[in-house]
Amino acid sequence: MKSSIPAIVGKEIVHILRDKQSLFMVLTMPVLMLLLYGYAITLDMQRITIMVIDNSGTPQSRELIRHVSSTDFFRISKVDSGIHDINTLFQSRMALCVLFIPGDYAESIISGRQADLQLVIDASDPNAASFIQNYMGKVTSEEMIRRNGTEAGLFSVEPRIFYNPDMRSAPFFIPGLIALILILISALLTSIAIVREKESGTMEQLLVSPVKPSQIIIGKVLPYTLLGFVDGVVILVLGSLLFDVPIQGSFLLVACMMVIYVVTGLSLGILVSTISQSQSVAMLAAITLTILPSMLMSGFIFPISSMPRAFQYFSRIVPATYFIEIIRGIVLKGNGIAQIYRQAAVLLGIDIFLITVSIRAFRIRLE
Amino acid sequence: MRRIIAVVRKEFRQIRRTKAYIGIIFIAPFMQLLIMGSAITNEVKHIPSAVLDLDCSPHSREVIEAFKAVNLFDYLGEVQSRQEATAEMDDGRLKLVLVIPRHFERDLSRGIRPGIQVLIDGVDGNSAGISLGYINSVLAKVQHDWVLHTAGQSTASINLIPRMLYNPDLDSTLNFVPGLIGILLVMMTTMLTALNIVREKEIGTLEQLMVTPLEGWQLIIGKIIPFTVLGFLQFTIGVLAARIIFAIPLRGSLPLLYAMVGLFFLSTMGLGIFVSTITQTQQQAMFVAYFIIIFMLLLSGFFVPIQNMPIFVQYLTLVNPLRYFINVLREIYLKATPFRYLWREAAAMGSIGLTLLIGAALRFHKRLG
């Protein structure tokens, strides 16, 4: 039965083309996601609201305040003196931090003693809090150097930043975003491909036809592979051009890897579809298995190396983890096959495993 | 009222019949909270790093010792050449290499400022920036000690004393777990309501409901009540898990939190029902709901603080109920913020919910007329 796979493929293509609304969404959503999120996502903090309580009121303290306000990082919401209820200030979210300049600030500076500045930070977002602390540390040490005349150290520290010399957010996020969008779309595409047949009663027709389970599964995955691949290439090219992320390595290699990865998503969807009783269960399961793990556990934003050891192993069963390493490697570091073959092999392994399990489960369903 | 109760009964029967729902509604979110709440952090830790010591002198070893003592880095040993350092970085095995130049000690003693190079993987600019900041402060301290050793002198100095309110240990779990509860709730409530109604459309039972003397709004309320009950159950599980597993104290008022959850459900159920009125098949409803949920998650302030986003995107987040809810969860959990400072969020969630529900009821109504 050589002709059966093409027959299934044909049937599935008809189905894809018939549902114009879904097709339109599958082709436009990835682009929309890329655009919206590509612009929205940046970890460069700026315009942090700070309140300054200046109990010194001297030219020296005003100079420090000027220094704070001259950065893009801080936006001074208010300069005041006296005593304030910090808790109320933070609860009403008028400011994220408060800088106290003590009454003896100017004297200490002039007489060469240590001046103590207190910085109270709303640390409910700890990441923001440590940034604020570091940044204010920078401001005060610059202020110090300015007052004492520059003191060159005994040796200098020269950073050499590889792969992303300006440390921009886009090169980090855009490849990750592509990985995220691809898995979300491809798992969604097939999550109902099988269960739909069950609910609409066409399953029986498939069962009485002489088609093998493996042919049905593969026939269902193939047309979507093309769809997912087209999506992938479009967002890769767009993301690269719009957000100025040049592809250092081989475009062809990224494209090949994309096919492997799209199939991972599709086979995940097929498996969910095969073992689910109803469409709604299949969809909920697909969502549970894709959205959060791919967003949170893949290294897309939150670094895997910072996770507790046990959970680092967990991130190793999330397919997006591997593809993010691959695509960042090729696009940003100019990696060739030599550096990424391990990740590619794992993805291929996952593909074969998921498809095999789907075929098995499908066969059991039949009996 | 009797009619509404009849709808509620029917829904509960259906939910009970679907065995997989129990797993999807209660077990999956609980597991996700457990795993992701324990795993994710945006702290920078365990940066795999090495040293290339081209000087091998007492001074260079002192620098290396200071570098090894920083617990931010996982020190993996020394590399033998620049080529090796670069290759290891290309492979992703190393993210940072400190290079101490030849004649480092000799130059120091002659007063020529030698330069220590820091080779760093800048792919994740955020982590790279934080690592560099650390290295700078460590090396500054080394220099400071050496200077004090040779000649002590006093100059004016500014000492910054930070005080971290609400989260003194900068533990990111405190921030992430309440946010995660919100994320898990949005996924289930929106999806379940959207799929439930469209399914009735697809199998034709909605038509039957339409010919009964049931009004559009009664049907909607009857559909919302059971899912709201499920949602509150889910939320309670989340609160207990946060308490028992992650030991996250709820500093604010629990009744206020529940009232806010109610308002949030109004908006997510409204969204789900609205999606069901603009789609014809479960597949379409799923696609629309799926994308709306992804946008809601990404633009909620959970991943990236909203004030970091460009202004036009910030305006977009104003119609996102999850944005308000995550904010409310964090405020009440961590800062015990009273309603006085949260009424804007409450009003926003309530009005988004009412707008969507009224819109959906009108669309139902139209189809009957």
XYZ file of C-alpha atoms in Angstrom:
736
model
C 0.000 0.000 0.000
C 2.417 2.668 -1.170
C -0.359 5.044 -2.096
C -1.938 5.221 1.327
C 0.373 7.828 2.874
C -0.186 10.275 -0.010
C -3.924 9.632 0.341
C -3.896 10.542 4.024
C -1.684 13.547 3.315
C -4.124 14.670 0.626
C -7.091 14.274 2.953
C -5.365 16.237 5.684
C -4.383 19.022 3.264
C -8.008 19.328 2.187
C -8.941 19.622 5.825
C -6.307 22.310 6.465
C -7.398 24.340 3.451
C -11.094 24.037 4.274
C -10.772 25.705 7.659
C -9.750 29.152 6.408
C -9.950 30.780 9.824
C -7.510 28.350 11.422
C -5.145 28.473 8.459
C -5.110 32.260 8.537
C -4.313 32.162 12.220
C -1.553 29.603 11.878
C 0.187 31.761 9.310
C -0.332 35.195 10.858
C -0.096 34.476 14.584
C 3.591 33.555 14.616
C 4.426 36.806 12.871
C 2.219 38.781 15.213
C 3.774 37.101 18.230
C 7.238 37.827 16.959
C 6.477 41.481 16.285
C 4.662 42.230 19.465
C 6.912 40.331 21.759
C 10.120 41.077 19.953
C 9.530 44.730 20.667
C 8.104 44.254 24.122
C 10.735 42.022 25.565
C 13.751 43.698 26.933
C 15.486 43.331 30.210
C 17.035 46.762 30.054
C 15.523 48.447 33.052
C 14.912 52.133 32.821
C 12.813 54.901 34.345
C 12.936 53.421 37.832
C 10.958 55.747 40.070
C 13.045 56.904 42.997
C 12.216 59.277 45.784
C 15.031 61.232 47.346
C 14.833 62.413 50.936
C 17.505 65.051 51.257
C 18.082 65.996 54.876
C 21.359 67.684 53.991
C 20.090 70.359 51.612
C 23.586 71.442 50.601
C 25.243 72.062 47.219
C 27.008 68.693 47.689
C 23.772 66.753 48.181
C 22.080 68.603 45.315
C 25.018 67.626 43.122
C 24.492 63.969 44.034
C 20.775 64.278 43.219
C 21.654 65.838 39.867
C 23.959 62.925 39.228
C 21.151 60.436 40.016
C 18.667 62.210 37.754
C 21.106 62.489 34.842
C 20.914 58.714 34.235
C 18.200 57.092 32.122
C 17.916 54.458 34.778
C 16.345 56.563 37.498
C 13.375 58.886 37.310
C 13.082 61.035 40.419
C 9.463 61.175 41.470
C 9.991 63.576 44.334
C 12.702 65.291 46.340
C 11.703 65.961 49.897
C 13.082 66.132 53.411
C 11.968 64.936 56.820
C 10.482 61.575 57.770
C 8.199 59.465 55.600
C 6.260 56.255 55.892
C 8.111 54.059 53.401
C 5.590 51.233 53.592
C 2.736 53.448 52.422
C 4.940 54.878 49.719
C 5.756 51.406 48.359
C 2.205 50.086 48.704
C 0.820 52.980 46.701
C 3.642 52.323 44.204
C 4.696 55.967 44.032
C 8.331 54.864 44.016
C 10.373 51.661 43.813
C 13.158 52.930 46.031
C 14.015 55.747 48.407
C 17.430 57.351 48.833
C 18.127 58.986 52.188
C 20.819 61.632 52.248
C 21.721 62.202 55.912
C 22.067 65.627 57.513
C 25.862 65.343 57.861
C 26.457 64.314 54.225
C 28.249 67.487 53.126
C 30.445 67.665 56.243
C 31.603 64.067 55.834
C 32.464 64.624 52.181
C 34.395 67.806 52.842
C 36.339 66.485 55.821
C 37.299 63.249 54.048
C 35.222 60.948 56.241
C 32.823 58.225 55.173
C 29.327 59.422 54.308
C 26.568 56.873 54.781
C 23.714 56.901 52.270
C 20.735 54.695 52.866
C 18.870 53.191 49.932
C 15.584 51.449 50.760
C 14.347 49.263 47.919
C 10.982 47.630 47.303
C 12.403 44.133 46.843
C 9.157 42.393 45.931
C 10.806 42.020 42.535
C 14.249 40.808 43.657
C 15.792 41.059 40.211
C 14.829 44.694 39.885
C 16.014 45.271 43.443
C 19.526 43.987 42.799
C 19.722 46.029 39.599
C 18.711 49.142 41.476
C 21.328 48.446 44.123
C 24.086 47.883 41.537
C 23.158 50.970 39.605
C 23.090 53.222 42.620
C 26.440 51.720 43.637
C 27.783 52.813 40.277
C 26.425 56.332 40.704
C 27.929 56.742 44.167
C 31.332 55.368 43.172
C 31.432 57.723 40.172
C 30.543 60.562 42.489
C 33.371 59.494 44.785
C 35.910 59.333 41.981
C 34.810 62.750 40.753
C 35.302 64.265 44.207
C 38.705 62.680 44.824
C 40.052 63.157 41.335
C 40.303 59.978 39.271
C 42.358 57.277 40.857
C 43.631 54.796 38.329
C 43.975 51.336 39.822
C 47.064 49.174 39.804
C 45.723 47.185 36.872
C 42.784 47.535 34.507
C 39.953 45.132 33.731
C 39.177 44.777 30.038
C 35.986 42.946 29.133
C 35.950 41.129 25.773
C 32.343 40.296 25.050
C 31.817 37.415 22.640
C 28.846 36.776 20.314
C 26.816 39.810 21.391
C 29.303 42.623 21.946
C 26.743 45.311 22.771
C 24.963 42.983 25.194
C 21.643 43.777 23.541
C 18.456 41.954 24.508
C 17.331 41.168 20.948
C 20.065 38.649 20.007
C 19.271 36.765 23.196
C 15.493 36.859 22.935
C 14.688 36.626 19.237
C 16.188 33.137 18.650
C 14.554 31.967 21.875
C 11.262 33.451 20.804
C 11.461 31.615 17.478
C 11.982 28.347 19.349
C 9.016 29.111 21.566
C 6.653 30.068 18.747
C 7.541 26.994 16.679
C 6.861 24.482 19.416
C 3.638 26.188 20.435
C 2.306 26.260 16.888
C 3.355 22.774 15.843
C 2.061 20.997 18.951
C -1.211 22.841 18.575
C -1.545 21.902 14.905
C -1.661 18.155 15.427
C -3.106 17.976 18.931
C -6.551 17.385 17.512
C -5.668 15.710 14.205
C -6.567 12.234 15.458
C -9.112 12.943 18.136
C -11.121 14.968 15.639
C -11.661 11.820 13.601
C -12.895 10.043 16.717
C -15.376 12.735 17.625
C -16.720 13.250 14.140
C -17.057 9.507 13.554
C -14.703 9.333 10.567
C -12.402 7.088 12.571
C -14.510 4.075 11.678
C -13.933 4.757 7.988
C -10.191 4.874 8.569
C -10.378 1.627 10.482
C -12.091 -0.337 7.789
C -9.693 0.961 5.143
C -6.505 -1.105 4.715
C -4.249 1.667 6.020
C -1.657 0.849 8.669
C -1.520 2.895 11.910
C 2.019 4.010 11.045
C 0.802 5.315 7.699
C -2.010 7.248 9.327
C 0.293 8.893 11.859
C 2.993 9.749 9.318
C 0.420 10.900 6.794
C -0.999 13.263 9.378
C 2.373 14.677 10.425
C 3.793 15.342 6.939
C 1.553 18.167 5.686
C 1.885 20.036 8.962
C 5.668 19.736 8.817
C 5.602 21.881 5.711
C 3.291 24.386 7.364
C 5.457 24.594 10.477
C 8.593 24.892 8.393
C 7.150 27.801 6.390
C 6.214 29.509 9.656
C 9.719 28.923 10.965
C 11.524 30.359 7.951
C 9.254 33.407 7.872
C 9.814 34.321 11.508
C 13.534 33.556 11.307
C 14.029 35.910 8.367
C 11.722 38.569 9.802
C 13.219 38.370 13.269
C 16.727 38.568 11.902
C 15.999 41.614 9.739
C 13.665 43.567 11.999
C 15.573 43.164 15.210
C 19.009 43.315 13.650
C 20.136 39.834 14.628
C 22.454 38.720 11.803
C 22.722 34.950 11.293
C 26.415 34.155 11.884
C 26.235 30.486 10.943
C 24.660 28.649 8.049
C 21.056 29.457 7.201
C 20.646 26.022 5.669
C 21.728 24.403 8.925
C 19.168 26.391 10.934
C 16.491 25.404 8.401
C 17.367 21.692 8.672
C 17.325 21.867 12.457
C 13.964 23.590 12.279
C 12.475 20.629 10.430
C 13.659 18.240 13.148
C 12.274 20.503 15.842
C 8.931 21.149 14.152
C 8.472 17.376 13.896
C 9.113 17.184 17.662
C 6.223 19.543 18.285
C 3.989 17.767 15.780
C 4.658 14.326 17.213
C 4.008 15.624 20.708
C 0.647 16.876 19.458
C -0.110 13.583 17.696
C 0.639 11.607 20.833
C -1.671 13.792 22.919
C -4.322 13.455 20.232
C -4.037 9.685 20.113
C -4.470 9.110 23.819
C -7.176 11.708 24.453
C -10.873 10.886 24.591
C -12.151 14.237 23.383
C -10.920 17.309 21.572
C -11.192 19.529 24.618
C -9.084 17.168 26.719
C -6.513 16.931 23.932
C -6.239 20.689 23.675
C -5.923 21.223 27.394
C -3.261 18.533 27.561
C -1.383 20.084 24.638
C -1.441 23.433 26.381
C -0.295 21.986 29.675
C 2.590 20.172 28.025
C 3.798 23.010 25.829
C 3.160 26.545 27.014
C 4.627 26.683 30.490
C 7.486 24.179 30.168
C 8.662 25.793 26.941
C 8.443 29.289 28.359
C 9.811 28.706 31.820
C 12.069 25.656 31.764
C 13.872 26.012 28.439
C 16.340 28.791 29.161
C 14.239 31.158 27.038
C 14.406 33.779 29.781
C 15.307 32.130 33.044
C 18.848 30.721 32.997
C 18.971 26.937 33.364
C 22.321 27.072 35.122
C 20.715 28.968 37.996
C 18.124 26.264 38.644
C 18.554 23.707 41.426
C 20.401 20.646 40.060
C 17.391 18.307 40.098
C 15.342 20.718 38.047
C 18.124 21.191 35.545
C 17.554 17.552 34.643
C 13.890 18.334 34.210
C 14.728 21.077 31.712
C 16.523 18.380 29.711
C 13.205 16.725 28.835
C 11.830 19.949 27.388
C 12.498 19.931 23.612
C 12.679 23.724 23.429
C 15.794 23.600 25.631
C 17.735 21.802 22.889
C 16.492 23.908 20.029
C 17.243 27.132 21.878
C 20.841 25.939 22.338
C 20.999 25.023 18.657
C 19.522 28.213 17.257
C 21.463 30.527 19.567
C 24.580 28.571 18.718
C 24.157 28.867 14.957
C 22.709 32.362 14.789
C 24.845 34.110 17.395
C 28.019 32.067 17.747
C 28.317 30.838 14.166
C 28.295 27.225 15.388
C 28.554 24.469 12.825
C 27.332 20.899 13.071
C 30.357 20.007 15.217
C 29.117 22.057 18.162
C 25.433 21.195 17.988
C 25.208 17.588 16.814
C 24.482 16.379 20.364
C 21.408 18.556 20.746
C 20.270 17.626 17.233
C 20.669 13.928 18.016
C 18.576 14.270 21.166
C 15.804 16.046 19.252
C 15.831 13.355 16.581
C 15.679 10.741 19.320
C 12.684 12.492 20.856
C 10.999 12.594 17.425
C 11.444 8.879 16.823
C 10.374 8.028 20.357
C 7.186 10.118 20.252
C 6.136 8.870 16.824
C 6.758 5.248 17.804
C 4.750 5.645 20.986
C 1.941 7.325 19.030
C 1.793 4.457 16.546
C 1.738 1.950 19.409
C -0.985 3.830 21.258
C -2.967 4.123 18.070
C -2.731 0.419 17.452
C -3.896 -0.334 20.991
C -6.807 2.021 20.438
C -7.775 0.059 17.355
C -7.987 -3.186 19.284
C -33.344 31.196 38.885
C -34.664 27.657 38.566
C -33.491 27.574 34.974
C -30.027 28.744 35.880
C -29.782 26.026 38.522
C -30.795 23.461 35.930
C -27.939 24.567 33.644
C -25.467 24.491 36.551
C -26.560 20.939 37.435
C -26.138 19.781 33.849
C -22.624 21.303 33.656
C -21.475 19.693 36.875
C -22.708 16.335 35.652
C -20.709 16.754 32.478
C -17.551 17.819 34.273
C -17.804 14.809 36.568
C -18.208 12.535 33.573
C -14.955 13.665 31.983
C -12.373 11.797 34.050
C -9.398 13.492 32.426
C -10.608 16.870 33.691
C -9.683 15.970 37.243
C -6.091 15.449 36.146
C -6.018 18.505 33.944
C -7.778 20.873 36.291
C -6.227 19.883 39.603
C -3.197 17.643 39.277
C -1.461 19.280 36.320
C -1.558 22.824 37.740
C -0.365 21.535 41.094
C 2.560 19.696 39.477
C 3.409 22.704 37.367
C 3.404 24.984 40.360
C 5.598 22.519 42.215
C 8.167 22.101 39.435
C 8.316 25.608 38.010
C 8.009 27.316 41.347
C 11.054 25.392 42.544
C 13.040 25.745 39.351
C 12.747 29.183 37.904
C 14.790 32.045 39.136
C 16.296 34.999 37.381
C 19.211 35.137 39.747
C 22.572 34.630 38.084
C 24.386 31.624 39.520
C 26.708 28.803 38.489
C 28.359 30.603 35.578
C 30.820 27.980 34.206
C 34.142 29.780 34.223
C 37.889 29.210 33.943
C 41.184 31.052 34.180
C 44.037 31.422 31.699
C 47.102 32.301 33.763
C 49.937 33.420 31.483
C 52.007 34.792 34.348
C 51.982 32.092 37.055
C 53.261 34.435 39.756
C 52.224 34.929 43.385
C 50.228 37.999 42.371
C 48.366 36.245 39.566
C 47.560 33.370 41.917
C 46.163 35.843 44.433
C 43.835 37.201 41.750
C 42.736 33.643 40.881
C 42.064 32.811 44.530
C 39.868 35.887 44.887
C 38.053 34.946 41.688
C 37.500 31.352 42.844
C 35.951 32.595 46.072
C 32.990 34.197 44.280
C 30.079 31.811 44.617
C 28.414 33.242 41.526
C 30.800 31.277 39.318
C 31.363 27.563 38.968
C 35.136 27.483 38.682
C 36.058 24.634 36.345
C 39.843 24.996 36.351
C 42.532 26.512 34.145
C 42.726 26.535 30.363
C 46.109 26.416 28.632
C 45.671 28.795 25.715
C 43.418 31.424 24.160
C 42.449 28.906 21.456
C 41.245 26.476 24.075
C 39.284 29.220 25.849
C 37.546 30.266 22.624
C 36.746 26.703 21.591
C 35.242 25.930 24.982
C 33.119 29.066 24.766
C 31.929 28.186 21.250
C 30.897 24.804 22.572
C 29.010 26.445 25.404
C 31.016 24.612 28.064
C 32.465 27.867 29.394
C 30.804 31.241 29.675
C 33.613 33.241 31.201
C 37.408 33.149 31.146
C 39.700 35.421 33.127
C 42.979 36.048 31.284
C 45.960 37.200 33.335
C 48.604 38.550 30.948
C 52.255 37.543 30.817
C 54.546 39.760 32.956
C 51.553 40.745 35.097
C 53.596 40.849 38.289
C 56.593 42.533 36.690
C 54.415 45.283 35.213
C 52.694 45.824 38.558
C 56.010 46.307 40.309
C 57.178 48.783 37.620
C 53.972 50.765 37.872
C 52.875 49.965 34.308
C 49.146 49.164 34.535
C 48.693 45.677 33.116
C 45.244 44.695 31.893
C 43.357 41.607 33.024
C 41.029 40.454 30.268
C 37.593 39.026 30.906
C 36.347 36.913 28.008
C 32.620 36.600 28.445
C 29.766 34.987 26.553
C 27.419 37.909 25.920
C 24.496 35.928 24.471
C 22.519 36.472 27.650
C 23.394 40.129 28.089
C 21.634 40.285 31.424
C 23.726 37.525 33.017
C 26.872 38.821 31.342
C 26.315 42.293 32.762
C 25.769 40.970 36.258
C 28.855 38.704 36.013
C 30.998 41.620 34.861
C 29.716 43.742 37.708
C 30.774 41.038 40.144
C 34.213 40.598 38.600
C 34.783 44.337 38.698
C 33.947 44.511 42.365
C 36.088 41.460 43.212
C 39.108 42.831 41.347
C 38.545 46.295 42.802
C 38.721 44.734 46.238
C 41.963 42.924 45.348
C 43.493 46.213 44.230
C 42.213 47.984 47.303
C 43.906 45.401 49.557
C 47.179 45.728 47.638
C 47.056 49.526 47.864
C 46.349 49.420 51.604
C 49.215 46.989 51.939
C 51.673 49.424 50.377
C 50.365 52.776 51.634
C 47.353 53.598 53.739
C 45.606 56.865 52.939
C 42.197 58.248 53.752
C 39.934 59.865 51.232
C 36.298 60.844 51.292
C 34.132 57.875 50.572
C 30.427 57.295 50.069
C 29.078 54.163 51.641
C 25.773 52.893 50.261
C 23.668 50.952 52.746
C 20.909 49.065 50.921
C 17.802 47.890 52.754
C 15.617 45.388 50.934
C 12.027 45.719 52.048
C 9.535 42.773 51.810
C 12.166 40.326 50.564
C 15.466 40.804 52.389
C 17.067 37.638 50.976
C 16.109 38.573 47.404
C 14.474 35.183 47.064
C 12.851 35.048 43.643
C 10.415 32.316 44.712
C 8.488 34.911 46.707
C 7.916 36.826 43.517
C 7.374 33.980 41.075
C 5.065 31.637 42.948
C 2.173 34.112 43.437
C 2.543 35.085 39.776
C 2.492 31.443 38.717
C -0.785 30.900 40.547
C -2.287 33.629 38.390
C -0.883 32.112 35.219
C -2.225 28.654 35.984
C -5.680 30.080 36.686
C -5.868 31.997 33.442
C -5.052 28.946 31.374
C -7.786 26.773 32.769
C -10.635 29.228 33.187
C -10.386 30.802 29.743
C -9.854 27.541 27.910
C -12.534 25.522 29.671
C -15.287 28.068 29.151
C -14.396 28.681 25.502
C -14.268 24.989 24.642
C -17.367 24.088 26.619
C -19.746 26.341 24.693
C -18.255 25.737 21.270
C -18.515 22.023 21.845
C -22.254 22.400 22.366
C -22.361 24.346 19.114
C -20.476 21.652 17.270
C -22.559 18.749 18.471
C -25.766 20.718 18.125
C -26.931 20.825 21.744
C -26.696 24.608 21.800
C -29.561 24.755 19.312
C -31.632 22.691 21.712
C -30.811 25.063 24.543
C -31.813 27.969 22.352
C -35.345 26.680 21.824
C -35.905 26.247 25.563
C -37.297 29.356 27.297
C -33.771 30.064 28.552
C -32.506 33.614 28.032
C -28.986 34.243 26.722
C -27.825 35.787 29.961
C -29.273 32.965 32.047
C -27.383 30.458 29.939
C -24.162 32.428 30.386
C -24.549 32.659 34.147
C -25.400 28.982 34.330
C -22.223 28.202 32.413
C -20.034 30.499 34.489
C -21.013 29.294 37.946
C -19.592 25.740 37.748
C -16.319 26.903 36.249
C -16.010 29.617 38.852
C -16.418 27.004 41.567
C -13.685 24.909 39.915
C -11.494 27.992 39.611
C -11.837 28.835 43.295
C -10.945 25.257 44.163
C -7.884 25.509 41.948
C -6.898 28.791 43.497
C -7.252 27.358 47.009
C -4.959 24.489 46.055
C -2.472 27.046 44.782
C -2.601 29.087 47.973
C -2.137 25.973 50.111
C 0.758 24.796 47.951
C 2.438 28.192 48.185
C 2.075 28.007 51.941
C 3.008 24.359 52.525
C 5.592 23.666 49.827
C 7.235 27.032 49.331
C 6.542 28.487 52.785
C 5.446 31.749 51.229
C 3.746 33.871 53.837
C 0.532 35.613 52.842
C 1.110 39.005 54.430
C -2.098 40.642 53.260
C -5.773 39.858 53.643
C -7.081 36.508 52.435
C -10.700 37.694 51.917
C -9.414 40.588 49.802
C -7.397 38.115 47.746
C -10.469 35.934 47.150
C -12.557 38.937 46.171
C -9.894 39.884 43.638
C -9.829 36.325 42.293
C -13.587 36.601 41.763
C -13.135 39.753 39.692
C -10.334 38.126 37.752
C -12.553 35.130 36.932
C -15.188 37.529 35.665
C -12.706 38.714 33.055
C -11.247 35.319 32.096
C -14.627 33.581 31.856
C -15.919 36.582 29.937
C -13.021 36.151 27.567
C -13.686 32.431 27.202
C -17.374 32.942 26.482
C -16.638 35.756 24.084
C -14.194 33.534 22.171
C -16.901 30.890 21.931
C -19.304 33.345 20.307
C -16.864 34.303 17.538
C -15.777 30.767 16.604
C -17.600 27.806 15.044
C -15.500 24.750 15.890
C -13.529 23.571 18.895
C -10.387 23.797 16.823
C -10.955 27.456 16.044
C -11.899 28.230 19.629
C -8.769 26.483 20.797
C -6.554 28.427 18.390
C -8.021 31.784 19.328
C -7.961 31.061 23.061
C -4.436 29.639 22.849
C -3.025 32.743 21.217
C -4.905 35.095 23.479
C -3.507 33.203 26.468
C 0.048 33.346 25.153
C -0.237 37.095 24.629
C -1.720 37.489 28.064
C 1.176 35.582 29.600
C 3.898 37.381 27.712
C 2.430 40.805 28.379
C 1.553 40.218 32.004
C 4.708 41.491 33.649
C 5.593 37.983 34.793
C 8.493 37.515 32.375
C 9.525 41.080 31.818
C 8.582 44.018 34.026
C 6.008 46.166 32.242
C 7.940 49.368 32.841
C 10.752 47.938 30.693
C 8.505 47.667 27.658
C 8.215 50.335 24.992
C 5.383 52.785 25.680
C 3.010 51.549 22.963
C 3.265 47.989 24.272
C 2.662 49.270 27.791
C -0.648 50.717 26.583
C -1.524 47.329 25.074
C -1.066 45.662 28.452
C -3.831 47.845 29.881
C -6.490 45.526 28.403
C -4.811 42.434 29.830
C -6.618 41.248 32.967
C -3.691 39.017 33.914
C -1.473 42.067 34.192
C -3.679 43.430 36.970
C -4.149 40.098 38.656
C -0.446 39.255 38.896
C 0.135 42.714 40.262
C -2.597 42.237 42.863
C -1.287 38.789 43.862
C 2.221 40.110 44.413
C 1.076 43.211 46.236
C -1.189 41.348 48.650
C 1.190 38.422 49.153
C 4.396 40.347 49.691
C 3.457 43.845 50.758
C 0.082 43.349 52.458
C -1.187 46.193 50.303
C -4.731 47.194 51.320
C -7.634 47.682 48.901
C -7.089 51.445 49.064
C -4.136 51.049 46.691
C -5.602 48.256 44.574
C -8.997 49.631 43.544
C -7.710 50.595 40.085
C -6.757 46.999 39.351
C -10.091 45.792 40.720
C -12.017 48.263 38.569
C -10.018 47.337 35.479
C -10.585 43.580 35.887
C -14.272 44.095 36.671
C -14.925 46.337 33.682
C -13.010 44.097 31.264
C -15.102 41.167 32.511
C -18.454 42.953 32.291
C -17.732 44.337 28.837
C -16.911 40.883 27.495
C -19.879 39.195 29.162
C -22.364 41.794 27.958
C -20.875 41.556 24.471
C -21.250 37.779 24.547
C -24.831 37.923 25.862
C -25.773 40.341 23.076
C -24.299 38.038 20.454
C -26.279 35.108 21.830
C -29.365 37.242 21.840
C -28.902 38.300 18.229
C -28.663 34.779 17.024
C -32.025 34.019 18.582
C -33.789 37.057 17.149
